[in-house]
Amino acid sequence: MSDEVRISTDALHKLGATFEIYADDLGRQLTAFRRRADAEALRDGFGSHEAARPFRELYEAAERALGHLQERLAEVGGGIQETAANTRATEEELAETMRSVR
């Protein structure tokens, strides 16, 4: 088995961009979710604060979870993009070193 690792910086860049796109999409969906399902709308749908409480708590938990997911997707995408840029720079530096040795 070879210890060689091959990395496609273009594939990494594309993967990072995909994570960032999903983070942006989720952000837009979360904004729409907040508009459609705010606490007042839940109360109005159930007739009272007391009747809506369990659903409001679920709504708030879902909203927090989606917000955290969006942040993580953006962080992962940014990290992958940074890795791609660092890998590309290292490859270019190595190629320049190899040329200067000849």
PDB file of C-alpha atoms in Angstrom:
ATOM      1  CA  MET A   1       0.000   0.000   0.000  1.00  0.00           C
ATOM      2  CA  SER A   2       1.313   3.425  -0.900  1.00  0.00           C
ATOM      3  CA  ASP A   3       1.643   6.258   1.606  1.00  0.00           C
ATOM      4  CA  GLU A   4       1.003   8.685  -1.220  1.00  0.00           C
ATOM      5  CA  VAL A   5      -1.933  11.060  -0.932  1.00  0.00           C
ATOM      6  CA  ARG A   6      -3.411  12.781  -3.932  1.00  0.00           C
ATOM      7  CA  ILE A   7      -5.577  15.847  -3.518  1.00  0.00           C
ATOM      8  CA  SER A   8      -7.455  17.619  -6.236  1.00  0.00           C
ATOM      9  CA  THR A   9      -7.494  21.260  -5.227  1.00  0.00           C
ATOM     10  CA  ASP A  10     -10.202  21.923  -7.795  1.00  0.00           C
ATOM     11  CA  ALA A  11     -12.389  19.209  -6.235  1.00  0.00           C
ATOM     12  CA  LEU A  12     -11.704  20.582  -2.750  1.00  0.00           C
ATOM     13  CA  HIS A  13     -12.560  24.095  -3.882  1.00  0.00           C
ATOM     14  CA  LYS A  14     -15.802  22.848  -5.439  1.00  0.00           C
ATOM     15  CA  LEU A  15     -16.704  20.880  -2.292  1.00  0.00           C
ATOM     16  CA  GLY A  16     -16.073  23.917  -0.082  1.00  0.00           C
ATOM     17  CA  ALA A  17     -18.197  26.082  -2.355  1.00  0.00           C
ATOM     18  CA  THR A  18     -20.988  23.499  -2.195  1.00  0.00           C
ATOM     19  CA  PHE A  19     -20.997  23.604   1.623  1.00  0.00           C
ATOM     20  CA  GLU A  20     -21.124  27.398   1.528  1.00  0.00           C
ATOM     21  CA  ILE A  21     -23.995  27.342  -0.968  1.00  0.00           C
ATOM     22  CA  TYR A  22     -25.932  24.967   1.293  1.00  0.00           C
ATOM     23  CA  ALA A  23     -25.235  27.256   4.259  1.00  0.00           C
ATOM     24  CA  ASP A  24     -26.588  30.241   2.302  1.00  0.00           C
ATOM     25  CA  ASP A  25     -29.643  28.267   1.176  1.00  0.00           C
ATOM     26  CA  LEU A  26     -30.304  27.145   4.727  1.00  0.00           C
ATOM     27  CA  GLY A  27     -29.992  30.748   5.906  1.00  0.00           C
ATOM     28  CA  ARG A  28     -32.653  31.833   3.425  1.00  0.00           C
ATOM     29  CA  GLN A  29     -34.893  28.953   4.435  1.00  0.00           C
ATOM     30  CA  LEU A  30     -34.395  29.773   8.109  1.00  0.00           C
ATOM     31  CA  THR A  31     -35.387  33.382   7.493  1.00  0.00           C
ATOM     32  CA  ALA A  32     -38.550  32.210   5.718  1.00  0.00           C
ATOM     33  CA  PHE A  33     -39.220  29.729   8.534  1.00  0.00           C
ATOM     34  CA  ARG A  34     -38.942  32.514  11.107  1.00  0.00           C
ATOM     35  CA  ARG A  35     -41.404  34.683   9.185  1.00  0.00           C
ATOM     36  CA  ARG A  36     -43.987  31.923   8.781  1.00  0.00           C
ATOM     37  CA  ALA A  37     -43.751  30.299  12.186  1.00  0.00           C
ATOM     38  CA  ASP A  38     -43.072  33.033  14.703  1.00  0.00           C
ATOM     39  CA  ALA A  39     -44.285  32.682  18.276  1.00  0.00           C
ATOM     40  CA  GLU A  40     -47.286  34.965  17.716  1.00  0.00           C
ATOM     41  CA  ALA A  41     -48.464  32.905  14.763  1.00  0.00           C
ATOM     42  CA  LEU A  42     -48.197  29.771  16.896  1.00  0.00           C
ATOM     43  CA  ARG A  43     -50.212  31.385  19.675  1.00  0.00           C
ATOM     44  CA  ASP A  44     -52.854  32.549  17.236  1.00  0.00           C
ATOM     45  CA  GLY A  45     -53.097  29.067  15.749  1.00  0.00           C
ATOM     46  CA  PHE A  46     -53.691  27.460  19.135  1.00  0.00           C
ATOM     47  CA  GLY A  47     -55.787  30.192  20.725  1.00  0.00           C
ATOM     48  CA  SER A  48     -53.635  30.806  23.793  1.00  0.00           C
ATOM     49  CA  HIS A  49     -50.048  31.027  24.976  1.00  0.00           C
ATOM     50  CA  GLU A  50     -50.562  27.999  27.206  1.00  0.00           C
ATOM     51  CA  ALA A  51     -51.872  25.773  24.417  1.00  0.00           C
ATOM     52  CA  ALA A  52     -49.085  26.869  22.082  1.00  0.00           C
ATOM     53  CA  ARG A  53     -46.256  26.485  24.639  1.00  0.00           C
ATOM     54  CA  PRO A  54     -45.101  22.942  23.686  1.00  0.00           C
ATOM     55  CA  PHE A  55     -45.127  23.874  20.007  1.00  0.00           C
ATOM     56  CA  ARG A  56     -43.401  27.186  20.661  1.00  0.00           C
ATOM     57  CA  GLU A  57     -40.657  25.317  22.529  1.00  0.00           C
ATOM     58  CA  LEU A  58     -40.265  22.915  19.594  1.00  0.00           C
ATOM     59  CA  TYR A  59     -40.181  25.870  17.217  1.00  0.00           C
ATOM     60  CA  GLU A  60     -37.475  27.589  19.262  1.00  0.00           C
ATOM     61  CA  ALA A  61     -35.400  24.397  19.499  1.00  0.00           C
ATOM     62  CA  ALA A  62     -35.717  23.813  15.736  1.00  0.00           C
ATOM     63  CA  GLU A  63     -34.778  27.412  15.030  1.00  0.00           C
ATOM     64  CA  ARG A  64     -31.639  27.154  17.202  1.00  0.00           C
ATOM     65  CA  ALA A  65     -30.662  23.808  15.667  1.00  0.00           C
ATOM     66  CA  LEU A  66     -31.065  25.125  12.133  1.00  0.00           C
ATOM     67  CA  GLY A  67     -29.039  28.220  13.011  1.00  0.00           C
ATOM     68  CA  HIS A  68     -26.238  26.057  14.410  1.00  0.00           C
ATOM     69  CA  LEU A  69     -26.342  23.821  11.341  1.00  0.00           C
ATOM     70  CA  GLN A  70     -26.076  26.830   9.060  1.00  0.00           C
ATOM     71  CA  GLU A  71     -23.057  28.113  11.006  1.00  0.00           C
ATOM     72  CA  ARG A  72     -21.347  24.718  10.876  1.00  0.00           C
ATOM     73  CA  LEU A  73     -21.967  24.322   7.135  1.00  0.00           C
ATOM     74  CA  ALA A  74     -20.414  27.745   6.538  1.00  0.00           C
ATOM     75  CA  GLU A  75     -17.447  26.905   8.797  1.00  0.00           C
ATOM     76  CA  VAL A  76     -16.844  23.571   7.076  1.00  0.00           C
ATOM     77  CA  GLY A  77     -17.111  25.179   3.645  1.00  0.00           C
ATOM     78  CA  GLY A  78     -14.682  27.922   4.628  1.00  0.00           C
ATOM     79  CA  GLY A  79     -12.282  25.379   6.117  1.00  0.00           C
ATOM     80  CA  ILE A  80     -12.331  23.276   2.979  1.00  0.00           C
ATOM     81  CA  GLN A  81     -11.781  26.380   0.831  1.00  0.00           C
ATOM     82  CA  GLU A  82      -8.823  27.350   3.027  1.00  0.00           C
ATOM     83  CA  THR A  83      -7.404  23.830   2.767  1.00  0.00           C
ATOM     84  CA  ALA A  84      -7.718  23.963  -1.021  1.00  0.00           C
ATOM     85  CA  ALA A  85      -5.918  27.316  -1.153  1.00  0.00           C
ATOM     86  CA  ASN A  86      -3.149  26.092   1.177  1.00  0.00           C
ATOM     87  CA  THR A  87      -2.752  22.876  -0.805  1.00  0.00           C
ATOM     88  CA  ARG A  88      -2.547  24.779  -4.083  1.00  0.00           C
ATOM     89  CA  ALA A  89       0.059  27.164  -2.622  1.00  0.00           C
ATOM     90  CA  THR A  90       2.103  24.233  -1.285  1.00  0.00           C
ATOM     91  CA  GLU A  91       1.951  22.459  -4.650  1.00  0.00           C
ATOM     92  CA  GLU A  92       3.123  25.596  -6.427  1.00  0.00           C
ATOM     93  CA  GLU A  93       5.923  26.099  -3.915  1.00  0.00           C
ATOM     94  CA  LEU A  94       7.023  22.484  -4.297  1.00  0.00           C
ATOM     95  CA  ALA A  95       6.949  22.761  -8.088  1.00  0.00           C
ATOM     96  CA  GLU A  96       9.075  25.912  -7.902  1.00  0.00           C
ATOM     97  CA  THR A  97      11.541  24.156  -5.582  1.00  0.00           C
ATOM     98  CA  MET A  98      11.779  21.196  -7.952  1.00  0.00           C
ATOM     99  CA  ARG A  99      12.426  23.525 -10.907  1.00  0.00           C
ATOM    100  CA  SER A 100      15.183  25.338  -9.042  1.00  0.00           C
ATOM    101  CA  VAL A 101      16.919  22.049  -8.140  1.00  0.00           C
ATOM    102  CA  ARG A 102      17.320  21.077 -11.794  1.00  0.00           C
TER     103      ARG A 102
END
